[in-house]
Amino acid sequence: MIFKLSEEQELLKKTVRDFAESEIAPKAAEMDEKEEYDMTLWSKMAEMGLTGIPYPDDYDGAGMDNLSYAIAVEELSRVCGSSGVFVSAHTSLCAWPIYAFGTEDQKQKFLKPLSNGDKLGAMGLTEPAAGSDASSLKTTAVKEGNEYVLNGTKIFITNGYHAEIYVIFACTDRSKGTRGISAFIVEKGTPGFTFGKKEHKLGIRASSTYELVFENCRIPAENLLGDEGQGFKMVMMTLDGGRIGIAAQALGIAQGAYEQAVNYSKIREQFGKPISANQGLQWMLADMATQIEAARLLVYKAAYLKDNKQPFSKEAAMAKLFASETAMAVTTKAVQVFGGYGYTREYPVERMMRDAKITEIYEGTSEVQRIVIAANILK
Amino acid sequence: MKIVVCMKQTFDTEAKIAVDANGKINKQGVSLIMNPYDEFAVEEALKIKEKSSGEVTVVTVAGPEGQDALRQALAMGADKAVLVDPGMDEIDEFTTASILAKAISEMEYDVLLGGFRAIDDGSAQVAGRVAEILGIPVVNVVTKLEIADGKAVATSEIEGGSQTVEVALPAMFTAQKGLNEPRYPSMKGIMQAKKKPMEKKALGDLGLDAGQVAPKVKAISYFLPSARAAGKIIPGEPADAARDLVKALREEAKVV
Ligand SMILES: Cc1cc2nc3c(=O)[nH]c(=O)nc-3n(C[C@H](O)[C@H](O)[C@H](O)COP(=O)(O)OP(=O)(O)OC[C@H]3O[C@@H](n4cnc5c(N)ncnc54)[C@H](O)[C@@H]3O)c2cc1C
């Protein structure tokens, strides 16, 4: 076993860290406060090719592996959790199903602009009655001639409104249950497709979360992704990969909070010495460092398995479960290390703690990850 | 247009400097970066190339770890990299400049660039020395550079202002902050970097021997600045305190 990043991965890590620290970190608190992402950052990420890391050069991607992608999301999230999910939802949830299941024409038309960052992507699965149980979708897609007509509502959609390309899951044949779900590519601006409520959230407040409304929205039949009825399989496969992205986001948030805590513990003095001189605090930091390291190995291993075309569904679920629970534990401890200062918006750790929580919820709650893991080990 | 950039790898700007038991600067575990002024030089080289077409070669004198900084330059868009390993632990500006000049003399070049100083030793000598050895002009602390028709028009900082000079090529220019905004390596650039040539040379490959380039200056000792003394609060009524303060400034600090 070789625990060493390649030269390219090292350089990518350094580059993304430089970028995140210089360009994103100074804006993170303000974007959180305003509940709005600074889209000039997106243009900069596009210029650097952070918008299509794991896709081939033929589709304007960087042609890197999934481990590189995970490292990039980790580094972005280390300073700003919203930036991590921004890239992750775009790359894993929207671009990936098009890359994996799209026709050549669909890849040229949609994957290219997603990869090169001309367009931002989003994915709509969740509905009011379909959360953890994604099979109970109500949104329908009915074929009429050369078109599908979409009706229904999607909620909690990351990158909603800003995104121009959406992968939407809908029922084409309710009688077939999960085999009656299909995936579609829908462009912003299509008549009948509008945006509902914007969510106001606990954390990742700079990341937009919108309701999508489809009212007799007609899309060309050629925007069907894969075959009719394949949608649910696509959902499961897309989320397997997406979980690596969210696990990497959680890892980055934890790493950022941990570093803040270590630095602060060395400069804050009480009882005539730095607080880091107390064993009670040292043990807290030691536990944080250990949990993060374990999470990192799980995340990188899941990415490695995906890169090597080996089954990774269980490992991605484990990585997501452990990294997100680590993020919650570590950020909570980081606030503790900062004391009252940590509870205020003067310091970034309270934001990190708020950002961490969502990683235990989206792309499958921690309970759902345990269901996936159990199903794998008991089969 | 053939452009050669002299580049140095330095300690990270945030690195904690420590002197080890042998009185030498401790390099263990310190993260290394491309000298920030050299980043301006690489960026300028890429801009010139993008305007007029050409080729950018980046040269460094360093141990094998210097490859990381070269790889960054290649990922930013440079075409070739050359690393000359001096095989010596402690070198001075004479050593570095002699090796660089020899390596560059074997290449074609129209424009030479470098940072005006390195952030570690800050001596600001190497680029000037290289130009001197090669017998070409040097313009220092450049904040603006235009290349056209075999000449360069460069704006550089002088005490209290700036000057614009015209100089025939080939010439050396040293970059100052403000010259440009260095790009981040792109992800594609990082992937392409590994396919670009990176030559590793020893002194012998350049026809040099260690004696010829042996340092002329030897550091005798290194020490860190002494820790700053704590501030002093002068208590009392404003009038008394002010009188005590003036007294302290006169007699203790000796600044008035
Ligand atoms: C900020 C944000 C961004 C999001 N982005 C997207 C997006 O881009 N696209 C998208 O499609 N969706 C998105 N979602 C939706 C998200 O994936 C769902 O919220 C999530 O899957 C949980 O579904 P739910 O909210 O309906 O909770 P529910 O499914 O109602 O779950 C409620 C609780 O019950 C538990 N539970 C449910 N079933 C079981 C079970 N069988 N066993 C044990 N416990 C169970 C859950 O773990 C949870 O604790 C986003 C959500 C948020 C908040």
JSON list of N, CA and C in Angstrom, two decimals, chain A residues 7-9 11-12 14-16 18-23 47-50 53 57 60-65 72 266, chain B residues 14 16 32-34 39 67-68 71-76 181 183-194 198:
[
{"chain": "A", "resi": 7, "resn": "GLU", "atom": "N", "xyz": [2.63, 13.34, -8.03]},
{"chain": "A", "resi": 7, "resn": "GLU", "atom": "CA", "xyz": [3.12, 14.73, -8.20]},
{"chain": "A", "resi": 7, "resn": "GLU", "atom": "C", "xyz": [1.99, 15.65, -8.65]},
{"chain": "A", "resi": 8, "resn": "GLU", "atom": "N", "xyz": [1.14, 15.13, -9.56]},
{"chain": "A", "resi": 8, "resn": "GLU", "atom": "CA", "xyz": [0.03, 15.97, -10.04]},
{"chain": "A", "resi": 8, "resn": "GLU", "atom": "C", "xyz": [-0.95, 16.25, -8.91]},
{"chain": "A", "resi": 9, "resn": "GLN", "atom": "N", "xyz": [-1.23, 15.23, -8.12]},
{"chain": "A", "resi": 9, "resn": "GLN", "atom": "CA", "xyz": [-2.18, 15.43, -7.01]},
{"chain": "A", "resi": 9, "resn": "GLN", "atom": "C", "xyz": [-1.62, 16.41, -5.98]},
{"chain": "A", "resi": 11, "resn": "LEU", "atom": "N", "xyz": [0.48, 18.86, -6.62]},
{"chain": "A", "resi": 11, "resn": "LEU", "atom": "CA", "xyz": [0.45, 20.20, -7.20]},
{"chain": "A", "resi": 11, "resn": "LEU", "atom": "C", "xyz": [-0.99, 20.73, -7.23]},
{"chain": "A", "resi": 12, "resn": "LEU", "atom": "N", "xyz": [-1.93, 19.85, -7.52]},
{"chain": "A", "resi": 12, "resn": "LEU", "atom": "CA", "xyz": [-3.34, 20.25, -7.51]},
{"chain": "A", "resi": 12, "resn": "LEU", "atom": "C", "xyz": [-3.74, 20.70, -6.10]},
{"chain": "A", "resi": 14, "resn": "LYS", "atom": "N", "xyz": [-1.90, 21.87, -3.70]},
{"chain": "A", "resi": 14, "resn": "LYS", "atom": "CA", "xyz": [-1.26, 23.15, -3.38]},
{"chain": "A", "resi": 14, "resn": "LYS", "atom": "C", "xyz": [-1.94, 24.29, -4.14]},
{"chain": "A", "resi": 15, "resn": "THR", "atom": "N", "xyz": [-2.24, 24.03, -5.41]},
{"chain": "A", "resi": 15, "resn": "THR", "atom": "CA", "xyz": [-2.86, 25.07, -6.24]},
{"chain": "A", "resi": 15, "resn": "THR", "atom": "C", "xyz": [-4.24, 25.44, -5.72]},
{"chain": "A", "resi": 16, "resn": "VAL", "atom": "N", "xyz": [-5.05, 24.42, -5.42]},
{"chain": "A", "resi": 16, "resn": "VAL", "atom": "CA", "xyz": [-6.41, 24.70, -4.96]},
{"chain": "A", "resi": 16, "resn": "VAL", "atom": "C", "xyz": [-6.35, 25.36, -3.58]},
{"chain": "A", "resi": 18, "resn": "ASP", "atom": "N", "xyz": [-3.95, 27.34, -2.44]},
{"chain": "A", "resi": 18, "resn": "ASP", "atom": "CA", "xyz": [-3.57, 28.74, -2.69]},
{"chain": "A", "resi": 18, "resn": "ASP", "atom": "C", "xyz": [-4.78, 29.54, -3.13]},
{"chain": "A", "resi": 19, "resn": "PHE", "atom": "N", "xyz": [-5.48, 28.98, -4.12]},
{"chain": "A", "resi": 19, "resn": "PHE", "atom": "CA", "xyz": [-6.64, 29.67, -4.67]},
{"chain": "A", "resi": 19, "resn": "PHE", "atom": "C", "xyz": [-7.69, 29.89, -3.58]},
{"chain": "A", "resi": 20, "resn": "ALA", "atom": "N", "xyz": [-7.98, 28.84, -2.81]},
{"chain": "A", "resi": 20, "resn": "ALA", "atom": "CA", "xyz": [-9.02, 28.93, -1.79]},
{"chain": "A", "resi": 20, "resn": "ALA", "atom": "C", "xyz": [-8.64, 29.96, -0.73]},
{"chain": "A", "resi": 21, "resn": "GLU", "atom": "N", "xyz": [-7.39, 29.96, -0.33]},
{"chain": "A", "resi": 21, "resn": "GLU", "atom": "CA", "xyz": [-6.98, 30.90, 0.72]},
{"chain": "A", "resi": 21, "resn": "GLU", "atom": "C", "xyz": [-6.95, 32.34, 0.22]},
{"chain": "A", "resi": 22, "resn": "SER", "atom": "N", "xyz": [-6.48, 32.52, -1.02]},
{"chain": "A", "resi": 22, "resn": "SER", "atom": "CA", "xyz": [-6.36, 33.90, -1.52]},
{"chain": "A", "resi": 22, "resn": "SER", "atom": "C", "xyz": [-7.68, 34.46, -2.02]},
{"chain": "A", "resi": 23, "resn": "GLU", "atom": "N", "xyz": [-8.47, 33.65, -2.70]},
{"chain": "A", "resi": 23, "resn": "GLU", "atom": "CA", "xyz": [-9.65, 34.19, -3.37]},
{"chain": "A", "resi": 23, "resn": "GLU", "atom": "C", "xyz": [-10.96, 33.93, -2.61]},
{"chain": "A", "resi": 47, "resn": "GLU", "atom": "N", "xyz": [-11.90, 29.10, -15.10]},
{"chain": "A", "resi": 47, "resn": "GLU", "atom": "CA", "xyz": [-10.63, 29.39, -15.75]},
{"chain": "A", "resi": 47, "resn": "GLU", "atom": "C", "xyz": [-9.56, 28.36, -15.35]},
{"chain": "A", "resi": 48, "resn": "MET", "atom": "N", "xyz": [-9.60, 27.98, -14.08]},
{"chain": "A", "resi": 48, "resn": "MET", "atom": "CA", "xyz": [-8.61, 27.02, -13.59]},
{"chain": "A", "resi": 48, "resn": "MET", "atom": "C", "xyz": [-8.96, 25.58, -13.92]},
{"chain": "A", "resi": 49, "resn": "GLY", "atom": "N", "xyz": [-10.19, 25.37, -14.39]},
{"chain": "A", "resi": 49, "resn": "GLY", "atom": "CA", "xyz": [-10.59, 24.00, -14.72]},
{"chain": "A", "resi": 49, "resn": "GLY", "atom": "C", "xyz": [-11.06, 23.21, -13.52]},
{"chain": "A", "resi": 50, "resn": "LEU", "atom": "N", "xyz": [-11.53, 23.92, -12.48]},
{"chain": "A", "resi": 50, "resn": "LEU", "atom": "CA", "xyz": [-12.06, 23.21, -11.31]},
{"chain": "A", "resi": 50, "resn": "LEU", "atom": "C", "xyz": [-13.50, 22.75, -11.54]},
{"chain": "A", "resi": 53, "resn": "ILE", "atom": "N", "xyz": [-13.13, 18.56, -13.28]},
{"chain": "A", "resi": 53, "resn": "ILE", "atom": "CA", "xyz": [-11.88, 17.87, -12.93]},
{"chain": "A", "resi": 53, "resn": "ILE", "atom": "C", "xyz": [-11.82, 16.41, -13.42]},
{"chain": "A", "resi": 57, "resn": "ASP", "atom": "N", "xyz": [-10.54, 15.29, -21.44]},
{"chain": "A", "resi": 57, "resn": "ASP", "atom": "CA", "xyz": [-10.19, 16.46, -22.23]},
{"chain": "A", "resi": 57, "resn": "ASP", "atom": "C", "xyz": [-11.14, 16.64, -23.43]},
{"chain": "A", "resi": 60, "resn": "ASP", "atom": "N", "xyz": [-13.77, 18.83, -22.61]},
{"chain": "A", "resi": 60, "resn": "ASP", "atom": "CA", "xyz": [-13.29, 20.04, -21.94]},
{"chain": "A", "resi": 60, "resn": "ASP", "atom": "C", "xyz": [-13.01, 19.86, -20.45]},
{"chain": "A", "resi": 61, "resn": "GLY", "atom": "N", "xyz": [-12.88, 18.62, -20.02]},
{"chain": "A", "resi": 61, "resn": "GLY", "atom": "CA", "xyz": [-12.54, 18.39, -18.61]},
{"chain": "A", "resi": 61, "resn": "GLY", "atom": "C", "xyz": [-11.04, 18.41, -18.44]},
{"chain": "A", "resi": 62, "resn": "ALA", "atom": "N", "xyz": [-10.62, 18.24, -17.19]},
{"chain": "A", "resi": 62, "resn": "ALA", "atom": "CA", "xyz": [-9.18, 18.27, -16.90]},
{"chain": "A", "resi": 62, "resn": "ALA", "atom": "C", "xyz": [-8.54, 16.90, -17.07]},
{"chain": "A", "resi": 63, "resn": "GLY", "atom": "N", "xyz": [-9.38, 15.86, -17.17]},
{"chain": "A", "resi": 63, "resn": "GLY", "atom": "CA", "xyz": [-8.82, 14.52, -17.35]},
{"chain": "A", "resi": 63, "resn": "GLY", "atom": "C", "xyz": [-8.09, 14.00, -16.13]},
{"chain": "A", "resi": 64, "resn": "MET", "atom": "N", "xyz": [-8.51, 14.47, -14.97]},
{"chain": "A", "resi": 64, "resn": "MET", "atom": "CA", "xyz": [-7.87, 13.99, -13.74]},
{"chain": "A", "resi": 64, "resn": "MET", "atom": "C", "xyz": [-8.69, 12.85, -13.13]},
{"chain": "A", "resi": 65, "resn": "ASP", "atom": "N", "xyz": [-8.17, 12.27, -12.07]},
{"chain": "A", "resi": 65, "resn": "ASP", "atom": "CA", "xyz": [-8.91, 11.17, -11.45]},
{"chain": "A", "resi": 65, "resn": "ASP", "atom": "C", "xyz": [-9.86, 11.67, -10.35]},
{"chain": "A", "resi": 72, "resn": "ALA", "atom": "N", "xyz": [-9.66, 18.37, -4.37]},
{"chain": "A", "resi": 72, "resn": "ALA", "atom": "CA", "xyz": [-10.04, 19.75, -4.70]},
{"chain": "A", "resi": 72, "resn": "ALA", "atom": "C", "xyz": [-11.25, 20.19, -3.86]},
{"chain": "A", "resi": 266, "resn": "LYS", "atom": "N", "xyz": [-2.86, 27.99, 20.65]},
{"chain": "A", "resi": 266, "resn": "LYS", "atom": "CA", "xyz": [-1.47, 28.36, 20.95]},
{"chain": "A", "resi": 266, "resn": "LYS", "atom": "C", "xyz": [-1.34, 29.83, 21.33]},
{"chain": "B", "resi": 14, "resn": "GLU", "atom": "N", "xyz": [4.93, 31.77, 5.05]},
{"chain": "B", "resi": 14, "resn": "GLU", "atom": "CA", "xyz": [4.44, 31.59, 6.42]},
{"chain": "B", "resi": 14, "resn": "GLU", "atom": "C", "xyz": [5.28, 30.61, 7.23]},
{"chain": "B", "resi": 16, "resn": "LYS", "atom": "N", "xyz": [7.91, 28.97, 9.62]},
{"chain": "B", "resi": 16, "resn": "LYS", "atom": "CA", "xyz": [8.56, 29.40, 10.86]},
{"chain": "B", "resi": 16, "resn": "LYS", "atom": "C", "xyz": [10.04, 29.11, 10.74]},
{"chain": "B", "resi": 32, "resn": "LEU", "atom": "N", "xyz": [7.85, 24.42, 0.80]},
{"chain": "B", "resi": 32, "resn": "LEU", "atom": "CA", "xyz": [8.61, 25.24, -0.14]},
{"chain": "B", "resi": 32, "resn": "LEU", "atom": "C", "xyz": [7.68, 25.76, -1.23]},
{"chain": "B", "resi": 33, "resn": "ILE", "atom": "N", "xyz": [7.98, 26.94, -1.69]},
{"chain": "B", "resi": 33, "resn": "ILE", "atom": "CA", "xyz": [7.16, 27.55, -2.74]},
{"chain": "B", "resi": 33, "resn": "ILE", "atom": "C", "xyz": [8.07, 28.15, -3.81]},
{"chain": "B", "resi": 34, "resn": "MET", "atom": "N", "xyz": [7.47, 28.55, -4.92]},
{"chain": "B", "resi": 34, "resn": "MET", "atom": "CA", "xyz": [8.22, 29.32, -5.91]},
{"chain": "B", "resi": 34, "resn": "MET", "atom": "C", "xyz": [8.37, 30.73, -5.33]},
{"chain": "B", "resi": 39, "resn": "GLU", "atom": "N", "xyz": [7.42, 34.24, -9.51]},
{"chain": "B", "resi": 39, "resn": "GLU", "atom": "CA", "xyz": [6.09, 33.97, -10.10]},
{"chain": "B", "resi": 39, "resn": "GLU", "atom": "C", "xyz": [5.71, 35.10, -11.06]},
{"chain": "B", "resi": 67, "resn": "GLN", "atom": "N", "xyz": [12.35, 20.54, -8.22]},
{"chain": "B", "resi": 67, "resn": "GLN", "atom": "CA", "xyz": [11.45, 20.11, -9.30]},
{"chain": "B", "resi": 67, "resn": "GLN", "atom": "C", "xyz": [10.00, 20.51, -9.05]},
{"chain": "B", "resi": 68, "resn": "ASP", "atom": "N", "xyz": [9.61, 20.58, -7.78]},
{"chain": "B", "resi": 68, "resn": "ASP", "atom": "CA", "xyz": [8.22, 20.96, -7.47]},
{"chain": "B", "resi": 68, "resn": "ASP", "atom": "C", "xyz": [7.91, 22.35, -8.00]},
{"chain": "B", "resi": 71, "resn": "ARG", "atom": "N", "xyz": [7.77, 22.28, -11.73]},
{"chain": "B", "resi": 71, "resn": "ARG", "atom": "CA", "xyz": [6.53, 21.68, -12.20]},
{"chain": "B", "resi": 71, "resn": "ARG", "atom": "C", "xyz": [5.39, 22.69, -12.15]},
{"chain": "B", "resi": 72, "resn": "GLN", "atom": "N", "xyz": [5.42, 23.52, -11.11]},
{"chain": "B", "resi": 72, "resn": "GLN", "atom": "CA", "xyz": [4.40, 24.57, -11.02]},
{"chain": "B", "resi": 72, "resn": "GLN", "atom": "C", "xyz": [4.51, 25.52, -12.22]},
{"chain": "B", "resi": 73, "resn": "ALA", "atom": "N", "xyz": [5.75, 25.89, -12.58]},
{"chain": "B", "resi": 73, "resn": "ALA", "atom": "CA", "xyz": [5.95, 26.79, -13.72]},
{"chain": "B", "resi": 73, "resn": "ALA", "atom": "C", "xyz": [5.47, 26.12, -15.01]},
{"chain": "B", "resi": 74, "resn": "LEU", "atom": "N", "xyz": [5.74, 24.84, -15.16]},
{"chain": "B", "resi": 74, "resn": "LEU", "atom": "CA", "xyz": [5.28, 24.11, -16.35]},
{"chain": "B", "resi": 74, "resn": "LEU", "atom": "C", "xyz": [3.76, 24.06, -16.37]},
{"chain": "B", "resi": 75, "resn": "ALA", "atom": "N", "xyz": [3.15, 23.87, -15.20]},
{"chain": "B", "resi": 75, "resn": "ALA", "atom": "CA", "xyz": [1.69, 23.81, -15.12]},
{"chain": "B", "resi": 75, "resn": "ALA", "atom": "C", "xyz": [1.07, 25.17, -15.41]},
{"chain": "B", "resi": 76, "resn": "MET", "atom": "N", "xyz": [1.80, 26.24, -15.10]},
{"chain": "B", "resi": 76, "resn": "MET", "atom": "CA", "xyz": [1.30, 27.58, -15.44]},
{"chain": "B", "resi": 76, "resn": "MET", "atom": "C", "xyz": [1.35, 27.80, -16.95]},
{"chain": "B", "resi": 181, "resn": "GLU", "atom": "N", "xyz": [-0.37, 39.91, -12.47]},
{"chain": "B", "resi": 181, "resn": "GLU", "atom": "CA", "xyz": [-1.08, 39.10, -11.48]},
{"chain": "B", "resi": 181, "resn": "GLU", "atom": "C", "xyz": [-0.85, 37.64, -11.89]},
{"chain": "B", "resi": 183, "resn": "ARG", "atom": "N", "xyz": [-1.00, 33.89, -12.74]},
{"chain": "B", "resi": 183, "resn": "ARG", "atom": "CA", "xyz": [-2.14, 32.96, -12.86]},
{"chain": "B", "resi": 183, "resn": "ARG", "atom": "C", "xyz": [-1.92, 31.76, -11.94]},
{"chain": "B", "resi": 184, "resn": "TYR", "atom": "N", "xyz": [-3.03, 31.10, -11.60]},
{"chain": "B", "resi": 184, "resn": "TYR", "atom": "CA", "xyz": [-2.91, 29.81, -10.93]},
{"chain": "B", "resi": 184, "resn": "TYR", "atom": "C", "xyz": [-2.69, 28.77, -12.01]},
{"chain": "B", "resi": 185, "resn": "PRO", "atom": "N", "xyz": [-1.93, 27.74, -11.71]},
{"chain": "B", "resi": 185, "resn": "PRO", "atom": "CA", "xyz": [-1.86, 26.65, -12.70]},
{"chain": "B", "resi": 185, "resn": "PRO", "atom": "C", "xyz": [-3.26, 26.12, -12.93]},
{"chain": "B", "resi": 186, "resn": "SER", "atom": "N", "xyz": [-3.59, 25.79, -14.18]},
{"chain": "B", "resi": 186, "resn": "SER", "atom": "CA", "xyz": [-4.92, 25.21, -14.43]},
{"chain": "B", "resi": 186, "resn": "SER", "atom": "C", "xyz": [-4.81, 23.71, -14.26]},
{"chain": "B", "resi": 187, "resn": "MET", "atom": "N", "xyz": [-5.97, 23.08, -14.08]},
{"chain": "B", "resi": 187, "resn": "MET", "atom": "CA", "xyz": [-5.98, 21.63, -13.90]},
{"chain": "B", "resi": 187, "resn": "MET", "atom": "C", "xyz": [-5.41, 20.94, -15.15]},
{"chain": "B", "resi": 188, "resn": "LYS", "atom": "N", "xyz": [-5.78, 21.47, -16.33]},
{"chain": "B", "resi": 188, "resn": "LYS", "atom": "CA", "xyz": [-5.22, 20.90, -17.56]},
{"chain": "B", "resi": 188, "resn": "LYS", "atom": "C", "xyz": [-3.73, 21.12, -17.60]},
{"chain": "B", "resi": 189, "resn": "GLY", "atom": "N", "xyz": [-3.32, 22.31, -17.16]},
{"chain": "B", "resi": 189, "resn": "GLY", "atom": "CA", "xyz": [-1.89, 22.63, -17.13]},
{"chain": "B", "resi": 189, "resn": "GLY", "atom": "C", "xyz": [-1.13, 21.64, -16.25]},
{"chain": "B", "resi": 190, "resn": "ILE", "atom": "N", "xyz": [-1.74, 21.29, -15.12]},
{"chain": "B", "resi": 190, "resn": "ILE", "atom": "CA", "xyz": [-1.09, 20.34, -14.20]},
{"chain": "B", "resi": 190, "resn": "ILE", "atom": "C", "xyz": [-0.92, 18.98, -14.90]},
{"chain": "B", "resi": 191, "resn": "MET", "atom": "N", "xyz": [-1.96, 18.59, -15.65]},
{"chain": "B", "resi": 191, "resn": "MET", "atom": "CA", "xyz": [-1.87, 17.31, -16.35]},
{"chain": "B", "resi": 191, "resn": "MET", "atom": "C", "xyz": [-0.85, 17.36, -17.48]},
{"chain": "B", "resi": 192, "resn": "GLN", "atom": "N", "xyz": [-0.77, 18.52, -18.16]},
{"chain": "B", "resi": 192, "resn": "GLN", "atom": "CA", "xyz": [0.19, 18.63, -19.27]},
{"chain": "B", "resi": 192, "resn": "GLN", "atom": "C", "xyz": [1.62, 18.72, -18.77]},
{"chain": "B", "resi": 193, "resn": "ALA", "atom": "N", "xyz": [1.78, 19.24, -17.56]},
{"chain": "B", "resi": 193, "resn": "ALA", "atom": "CA", "xyz": [3.14, 19.48, -17.05]},
{"chain": "B", "resi": 193, "resn": "ALA", "atom": "C", "xyz": [3.99, 18.22, -17.06]},
{"chain": "B", "resi": 194, "resn": "LYS", "atom": "N", "xyz": [3.33, 17.09, -16.78]},
{"chain": "B", "resi": 194, "resn": "LYS", "atom": "CA", "xyz": [4.15, 15.88, -16.68]},
{"chain": "B", "resi": 194, "resn": "LYS", "atom": "C", "xyz": [4.65, 15.40, -18.03]},
{"chain": "B", "resi": 198, "resn": "MET", "atom": "N", "xyz": [11.64, 18.04, -18.58]},
{"chain": "B", "resi": 198, "resn": "MET", "atom": "CA", "xyz": [12.31, 18.58, -17.40]},
{"chain": "B", "resi": 198, "resn": "MET", "atom": "C", "xyz": [13.71, 17.95, -17.37]}
]
